[in-house]
């Protein structure tokens, strides 16, 4: 095996029995009423290979985003797309520029593809160091830049002009990961026609509740997407997931109602955490919130003992140890807020 692979640790998703999962930024609501029956009534030829071009799904995404179907490429979740992008634009003698703290899978994909990594830490763990991003992004070895907005794990939405400055002044491939854009209500999709080096990445795993079906997509100018498509596996998205994406977009209004509820809920969770002395809460434009209690490891253990899984982020660059929690349903969130107060009392914080 390659030495790079030997040095990797496999990604592990922890499952704790009898715990409410608030650790993976998923949509906690069931699918909109009628959607399951609608999907199961569709004709899907599971004995045949899926449509490798995902024509029907790309047409539906085109209607949703306004991007021509020729500028859309679908993938087996964003994770596959990240690795595909680095296989095309990264590799030996090339480097990826990221802004830690950010999504860990960027690093994993870089290592698998042999792509170097350059870092420009977020100012205060929150804000883009735009001038430094442009400076480092202009280095000859940097060929790909990823900006995660809203950022995982901080929830920060970066000003569009700062991202566009990086796109304009570096001339490198700039991937804007908009996994949580439906919650933020802002996007750079309408800038794609202006910049051939701009790629927007989206997913059905968050707002649309299809995390278990693994479905993501890239948006870019047709010539850029055509280039990436040359390295795509021919049948990378199964037929059932393709159909699920098409059907989900038919229920956009119902999903938007869920999104509005989750935005209110995460704001309430953040406010509840902020009432506890000693807890630093980060502003968020996503369906999760990052927070720093006095002893994150002990708080994470206490939450687990009370039946809640939160994400222990460990030692984040710039920020230090922190926890991340995503919104559950309103009923689940009430129970979680009760647990916050109980733990605070038990630890003598209030």
PDB file of N, CA and C in Angstrom, residues 192-250:
ATOM      1  N   UNK A 192     -21.839  31.921 -11.155  1.00  0.00           N
ATOM      2  CA  UNK A 192     -21.154  30.865 -11.908  1.00  0.00           C
ATOM      3  C   UNK A 192     -20.917  31.268 -13.364  1.00  0.00           C
ATOM      4  N   UNK A 193     -21.880  31.906 -13.985  1.00  0.00           N
ATOM      5  CA  UNK A 193     -21.742  32.271 -15.396  1.00  0.00           C
ATOM      6  C   UNK A 193     -20.630  33.296 -15.629  1.00  0.00           C
ATOM      7  N   UNK A 194     -20.192  33.971 -14.558  1.00  0.00           N
ATOM      8  CA  UNK A 194     -19.147  34.990 -14.687  1.00  0.00           C
ATOM      9  C   UNK A 194     -17.732  34.447 -14.530  1.00  0.00           C
ATOM     10  N   UNK A 195     -17.607  33.241 -13.931  1.00  0.00           N
ATOM     11  CA  UNK A 195     -16.272  32.750 -13.594  1.00  0.00           C
ATOM     12  C   UNK A 195     -16.135  31.261 -13.920  1.00  0.00           C
ATOM     13  N   UNK A 196     -15.318  30.915 -14.917  1.00  0.00           N
ATOM     14  CA  UNK A 196     -15.124  29.499 -15.245  1.00  0.00           C
ATOM     15  C   UNK A 196     -14.383  28.730 -14.156  1.00  0.00           C
ATOM     16  N   UNK A 197     -13.700  29.434 -13.245  1.00  0.00           N
ATOM     17  CA  UNK A 197     -12.957  28.765 -12.173  1.00  0.00           C
ATOM     18  C   UNK A 197     -13.766  28.615 -10.888  1.00  0.00           C
ATOM     19  N   UNK A 198     -15.055  28.998 -10.913  1.00  0.00           N
ATOM     20  CA  UNK A 198     -15.915  28.879  -9.738  1.00  0.00           C
ATOM     21  C   UNK A 198     -16.779  27.628  -9.840  1.00  0.00           C
ATOM     22  N   UNK A 199     -16.724  26.794  -8.797  1.00  0.00           N
ATOM     23  CA  UNK A 199     -17.546  25.593  -8.705  1.00  0.00           C
ATOM     24  C   UNK A 199     -18.298  25.643  -7.380  1.00  0.00           C
ATOM     25  N   UNK A 200     -19.602  25.446  -7.430  1.00  0.00           N
ATOM     26  CA  UNK A 200     -20.419  25.412  -6.214  1.00  0.00           C
ATOM     27  C   UNK A 200     -20.825  23.966  -5.957  1.00  0.00           C
ATOM     28  N   UNK A 201     -20.649  23.526  -4.716  1.00  0.00           N
ATOM     29  CA  UNK A 201     -20.995  22.151  -4.343  1.00  0.00           C
ATOM     30  C   UNK A 201     -22.194  22.165  -3.405  1.00  0.00           C
ATOM     31  N   UNK A 202     -23.174  21.340  -3.703  1.00  0.00           N
ATOM     32  CA  UNK A 202     -24.402  21.254  -2.914  1.00  0.00           C
ATOM     33  C   UNK A 202     -24.682  19.792  -2.538  1.00  0.00           C
ATOM     34  N   UNK A 203     -25.636  19.599  -1.630  1.00  0.00           N
ATOM     35  CA  UNK A 203     -25.973  18.246  -1.200  1.00  0.00           C
ATOM     36  C   UNK A 203     -27.459  18.129  -0.902  1.00  0.00           C
ATOM     37  N   UNK A 204     -27.973  16.902  -1.010  1.00  0.00           N
ATOM     38  CA  UNK A 204     -29.334  16.587  -0.584  1.00  0.00           C
ATOM     39  C   UNK A 204     -29.355  16.031   0.843  1.00  0.00           C
ATOM     40  N   UNK A 205     -28.184  15.929   1.473  1.00  0.00           N
ATOM     41  CA  UNK A 205     -28.086  15.271   2.781  1.00  0.00           C
ATOM     42  C   UNK A 205     -28.570  16.117   3.933  1.00  0.00           C
ATOM     43  N   UNK A 206     -28.561  17.424   3.793  1.00  0.00           N
ATOM     44  CA  UNK A 206     -28.880  18.301   4.911  1.00  0.00           C
ATOM     45  C   UNK A 206     -30.333  18.758   4.863  1.00  0.00           C
ATOM     46  N   UNK A 207     -30.622  19.817   4.146  1.00  0.00           N
ATOM     47  CA  UNK A 207     -31.982  20.361   4.141  1.00  0.00           C
ATOM     48  C   UNK A 207     -33.011  19.366   3.610  1.00  0.00           C
ATOM     49  N   UNK A 208     -32.618  18.523   2.644  1.00  0.00           N
ATOM     50  CA  UNK A 208     -33.579  17.637   1.994  1.00  0.00           C
ATOM     51  C   UNK A 208     -33.684  16.259   2.647  1.00  0.00           C
ATOM     52  N   UNK A 209     -32.940  16.019   3.709  1.00  0.00           N
ATOM     53  CA  UNK A 209     -33.135  14.799   4.489  1.00  0.00           C
ATOM     54  C   UNK A 209     -32.847  13.502   3.768  1.00  0.00           C
ATOM     55  N   UNK A 210     -31.911  13.522   2.803  1.00  0.00           N
ATOM     56  CA  UNK A 210     -31.581  12.293   2.069  1.00  0.00           C
ATOM     57  C   UNK A 210     -30.185  11.785   2.423  1.00  0.00           C
ATOM     58  N   UNK A 211     -29.736  12.047   3.650  1.00  0.00           N
ATOM     59  CA  UNK A 211     -28.372  11.668   4.037  1.00  0.00           C
ATOM     60  C   UNK A 211     -28.106  10.176   3.833  1.00  0.00           C
ATOM     61  N   UNK A 212     -29.120   9.348   4.066  1.00  0.00           N
ATOM     62  CA  UNK A 212     -28.936   7.907   3.928  1.00  0.00           C
ATOM     63  C   UNK A 212     -28.852   7.434   2.488  1.00  0.00           C
ATOM     64  N   UNK A 213     -29.170   8.292   1.530  1.00  0.00           N
ATOM     65  CA  UNK A 213     -29.148   7.898   0.120  1.00  0.00           C
ATOM     66  C   UNK A 213     -27.935   8.441  -0.620  1.00  0.00           C
ATOM     67  N   UNK A 214     -27.126   9.293   0.015  1.00  0.00           N
ATOM     68  CA  UNK A 214     -25.862   9.781  -0.531  1.00  0.00           C
ATOM     69  C   UNK A 214     -26.059  10.430  -1.894  1.00  0.00           C
ATOM     70  N   UNK A 215     -26.340  11.709  -1.893  1.00  0.00           N
ATOM     71  CA  UNK A 215     -26.582  12.418  -3.142  1.00  0.00           C
ATOM     72  C   UNK A 215     -26.107  13.867  -3.033  1.00  0.00           C
ATOM     73  N   UNK A 216     -25.138  14.222  -3.867  1.00  0.00           N
ATOM     74  CA  UNK A 216     -24.638  15.586  -3.926  1.00  0.00           C
ATOM     75  C   UNK A 216     -24.473  16.008  -5.372  1.00  0.00           C
ATOM     76  N   UNK A 217     -24.136  17.288  -5.584  1.00  0.00           N
ATOM     77  CA  UNK A 217     -23.956  17.733  -6.960  1.00  0.00           C
ATOM     78  C   UNK A 217     -23.043  18.944  -7.030  1.00  0.00           C
ATOM     79  N   UNK A 218     -22.415  19.097  -8.191  1.00  0.00           N
ATOM     80  CA  UNK A 218     -21.566  20.236  -8.492  1.00  0.00           C
ATOM     81  C   UNK A 218     -22.258  21.121  -9.514  1.00  0.00           C
ATOM     82  N   UNK A 219     -22.027  22.435  -9.386  1.00  0.00           N
ATOM     83  CA  UNK A 219     -22.543  23.417 -10.336  1.00  0.00           C
ATOM     84  C   UNK A 219     -21.370  24.244 -10.849  1.00  0.00           C
ATOM     85  N   UNK A 220     -21.277  24.385 -12.157  1.00  0.00           N
ATOM     86  CA  UNK A 220     -20.197  25.167 -12.736  1.00  0.00           C
ATOM     87  C   UNK A 220     -20.498  25.466 -14.189  1.00  0.00           C
ATOM     88  N   UNK A 221     -19.577  26.148 -14.842  1.00  0.00           N
ATOM     89  CA  UNK A 221     -19.755  26.367 -16.277  1.00  0.00           C
ATOM     90  C   UNK A 221     -19.631  25.026 -17.006  1.00  0.00           C
ATOM     91  N   UNK A 222     -20.382  24.825 -18.084  1.00  0.00           N
ATOM     92  CA  UNK A 222     -20.380  23.535 -18.788  1.00  0.00           C
ATOM     93  C   UNK A 222     -18.992  23.018 -19.149  1.00  0.00           C
ATOM     94  N   UNK A 223     -18.090  23.894 -19.579  1.00  0.00           N
ATOM     95  CA  UNK A 223     -16.746  23.433 -19.955  1.00  0.00           C
ATOM     96  C   UNK A 223     -15.978  22.911 -18.751  1.00  0.00           C
ATOM     97  N   UNK A 224     -16.187  23.522 -17.589  1.00  0.00           N
ATOM     98  CA  UNK A 224     -15.523  23.063 -16.364  1.00  0.00           C
ATOM     99  C   UNK A 224     -16.102  21.730 -15.915  1.00  0.00           C
ATOM    100  N   UNK A 225     -17.414  21.622 -15.935  1.00  0.00           N
ATOM    101  CA  UNK A 225     -18.088  20.386 -15.523  1.00  0.00           C
ATOM    102  C   UNK A 225     -17.730  19.244 -16.473  1.00  0.00           C
ATOM    103  N   UNK A 226     -17.634  19.535 -17.763  1.00  0.00           N
ATOM    104  CA  UNK A 226     -17.283  18.493 -18.733  1.00  0.00           C
ATOM    105  C   UNK A 226     -15.902  17.916 -18.431  1.00  0.00           C
ATOM    106  N   UNK A 227     -15.000  18.771 -18.010  1.00  0.00           N
ATOM    107  CA  UNK A 227     -13.649  18.318 -17.671  1.00  0.00           C
ATOM    108  C   UNK A 227     -13.672  17.397 -16.457  1.00  0.00           C
ATOM    109  N   UNK A 228     -14.413  17.774 -15.427  1.00  0.00           N
ATOM    110  CA  UNK A 228     -14.520  16.952 -14.222  1.00  0.00           C
ATOM    111  C   UNK A 228     -15.195  15.620 -14.548  1.00  0.00           C
ATOM    112  N   UNK A 229     -16.185  15.667 -15.430  1.00  0.00           N
ATOM    113  CA  UNK A 229     -16.954  14.479 -15.777  1.00  0.00           C
ATOM    114  C   UNK A 229     -16.090  13.391 -16.407  1.00  0.00           C
ATOM    115  N   UNK A 230     -14.963  13.777 -16.993  1.00  0.00           N
ATOM    116  CA  UNK A 230     -14.081  12.785 -17.610  1.00  0.00           C
ATOM    117  C   UNK A 230     -13.518  11.797 -16.583  1.00  0.00           C
ATOM    118  N   UNK A 231     -13.404  12.219 -15.329  1.00  0.00           N
ATOM    119  CA  UNK A 231     -12.822  11.364 -14.290  1.00  0.00           C
ATOM    120  C   UNK A 231     -13.882  10.699 -13.415  1.00  0.00           C
ATOM    121  N   UNK A 232     -15.146  10.974 -13.672  1.00  0.00           N
ATOM    122  CA  UNK A 232     -16.230  10.400 -12.855  1.00  0.00           C
ATOM    123  C   UNK A 232     -16.434   8.928 -13.179  1.00  0.00           C
ATOM    124  N   UNK A 233     -16.710   8.127 -12.142  1.00  0.00           N
ATOM    125  CA  UNK A 233     -17.081   6.736 -12.374  1.00  0.00           C
ATOM    126  C   UNK A 233     -18.389   6.696 -13.162  1.00  0.00           C
ATOM    127  N   UNK A 234     -18.545   5.769 -14.125  1.00  0.00           N
ATOM    128  CA  UNK A 234     -19.682   5.843 -15.048  1.00  0.00           C
ATOM    129  C   UNK A 234     -21.062   5.704 -14.409  1.00  0.00           C
ATOM    130  N   UNK A 235     -21.190   4.925 -13.333  1.00  0.00           N
ATOM    131  CA  UNK A 235     -22.500   4.739 -12.699  1.00  0.00           C
ATOM    132  C   UNK A 235     -22.377   5.066 -11.206  1.00  0.00           C
ATOM    133  N   UNK A 236     -21.932   6.283 -10.932  1.00  0.00           N
ATOM    134  CA  UNK A 236     -21.581   6.632  -9.549  1.00  0.00           C
ATOM    135  C   UNK A 236     -22.775   6.882  -8.639  1.00  0.00           C
ATOM    136  N   UNK A 237     -23.949   7.184  -9.199  1.00  0.00           N
ATOM    137  CA  UNK A 237     -25.139   7.416  -8.372  1.00  0.00           C
ATOM    138  C   UNK A 237     -26.202   6.395  -8.748  1.00  0.00           C
ATOM    139  N   UNK A 238     -26.643   5.624  -7.758  1.00  0.00           N
ATOM    140  CA  UNK A 238     -27.587   4.545  -8.059  1.00  0.00           C
ATOM    141  C   UNK A 238     -28.954   5.086  -8.488  1.00  0.00           C
ATOM    142  N   UNK A 239     -29.728   4.226  -9.136  1.00  0.00           N
ATOM    143  CA  UNK A 239     -30.994   4.631  -9.732  1.00  0.00           C
ATOM    144  C   UNK A 239     -32.004   5.111  -8.689  1.00  0.00           C
ATOM    145  N   UNK A 240     -32.036   4.463  -7.519  1.00  0.00           N
ATOM    146  CA  UNK A 240     -33.010   4.848  -6.503  1.00  0.00           C
ATOM    147  C   UNK A 240     -32.699   6.230  -5.941  1.00  0.00           C
ATOM    148  N   UNK A 241     -31.425   6.516  -5.684  1.00  0.00           N
ATOM    149  CA  UNK A 241     -31.050   7.832  -5.167  1.00  0.00           C
ATOM    150  C   UNK A 241     -31.345   8.924  -6.190  1.00  0.00           C
ATOM    151  N   UNK A 242     -31.085   8.634  -7.471  1.00  0.00           N
ATOM    152  CA  UNK A 242     -31.404   9.617  -8.502  1.00  0.00           C
ATOM    153  C   UNK A 242     -32.892   9.957  -8.482  1.00  0.00           C
ATOM    154  N   UNK A 243     -33.723   8.934  -8.412  1.00  0.00           N
ATOM    155  CA  UNK A 243     -35.170   9.163  -8.415  1.00  0.00           C
ATOM    156  C   UNK A 243     -35.604   9.897  -7.146  1.00  0.00           C
ATOM    157  N   UNK A 244     -34.965   9.575  -6.021  1.00  0.00           N
ATOM    158  CA  UNK A 244     -35.304  10.243  -4.760  1.00  0.00           C
ATOM    159  C   UNK A 244     -35.011  11.735  -4.840  1.00  0.00           C
ATOM    160  N   UNK A 245     -33.910  12.097  -5.494  1.00  0.00           N
ATOM    161  CA  UNK A 245     -33.593  13.513  -5.661  1.00  0.00           C
ATOM    162  C   UNK A 245     -34.639  14.231  -6.492  1.00  0.00           C
ATOM    163  N   UNK A 246     -35.087  13.587  -7.561  1.00  0.00           N
ATOM    164  CA  UNK A 246     -36.116  14.169  -8.428  1.00  0.00           C
ATOM    165  C   UNK A 246     -37.413  14.384  -7.643  1.00  0.00           C
ATOM    166  N   UNK A 247     -37.803  13.359  -6.897  1.00  0.00           N
ATOM    167  CA  UNK A 247     -39.051  13.437  -6.137  1.00  0.00           C
ATOM    168  C   UNK A 247     -38.943  14.475  -5.024  1.00  0.00           C
ATOM    169  N   UNK A 248     -37.802  14.529  -4.327  1.00  0.00           N
ATOM    170  CA  UNK A 248     -37.630  15.477  -3.224  1.00  0.00           C
ATOM    171  C   UNK A 248     -37.835  16.913  -3.681  1.00  0.00           C
ATOM    172  N   UNK A 249     -37.341  17.233  -4.865  1.00  0.00           N
ATOM    173  CA  UNK A 249     -37.469  18.604  -5.360  1.00  0.00           C
ATOM    174  C   UNK A 249     -38.912  18.967  -5.701  1.00  0.00           C
ATOM    175  N   UNK A 250     -39.775  17.964  -5.858  1.00  0.00           N
ATOM    176  CA  UNK A 250     -41.199  18.223  -6.058  1.00  0.00           C
ATOM    177  C   UNK A 250     -41.859  18.715  -4.763  1.00  0.00           C
TER     178      UNK A 250
END
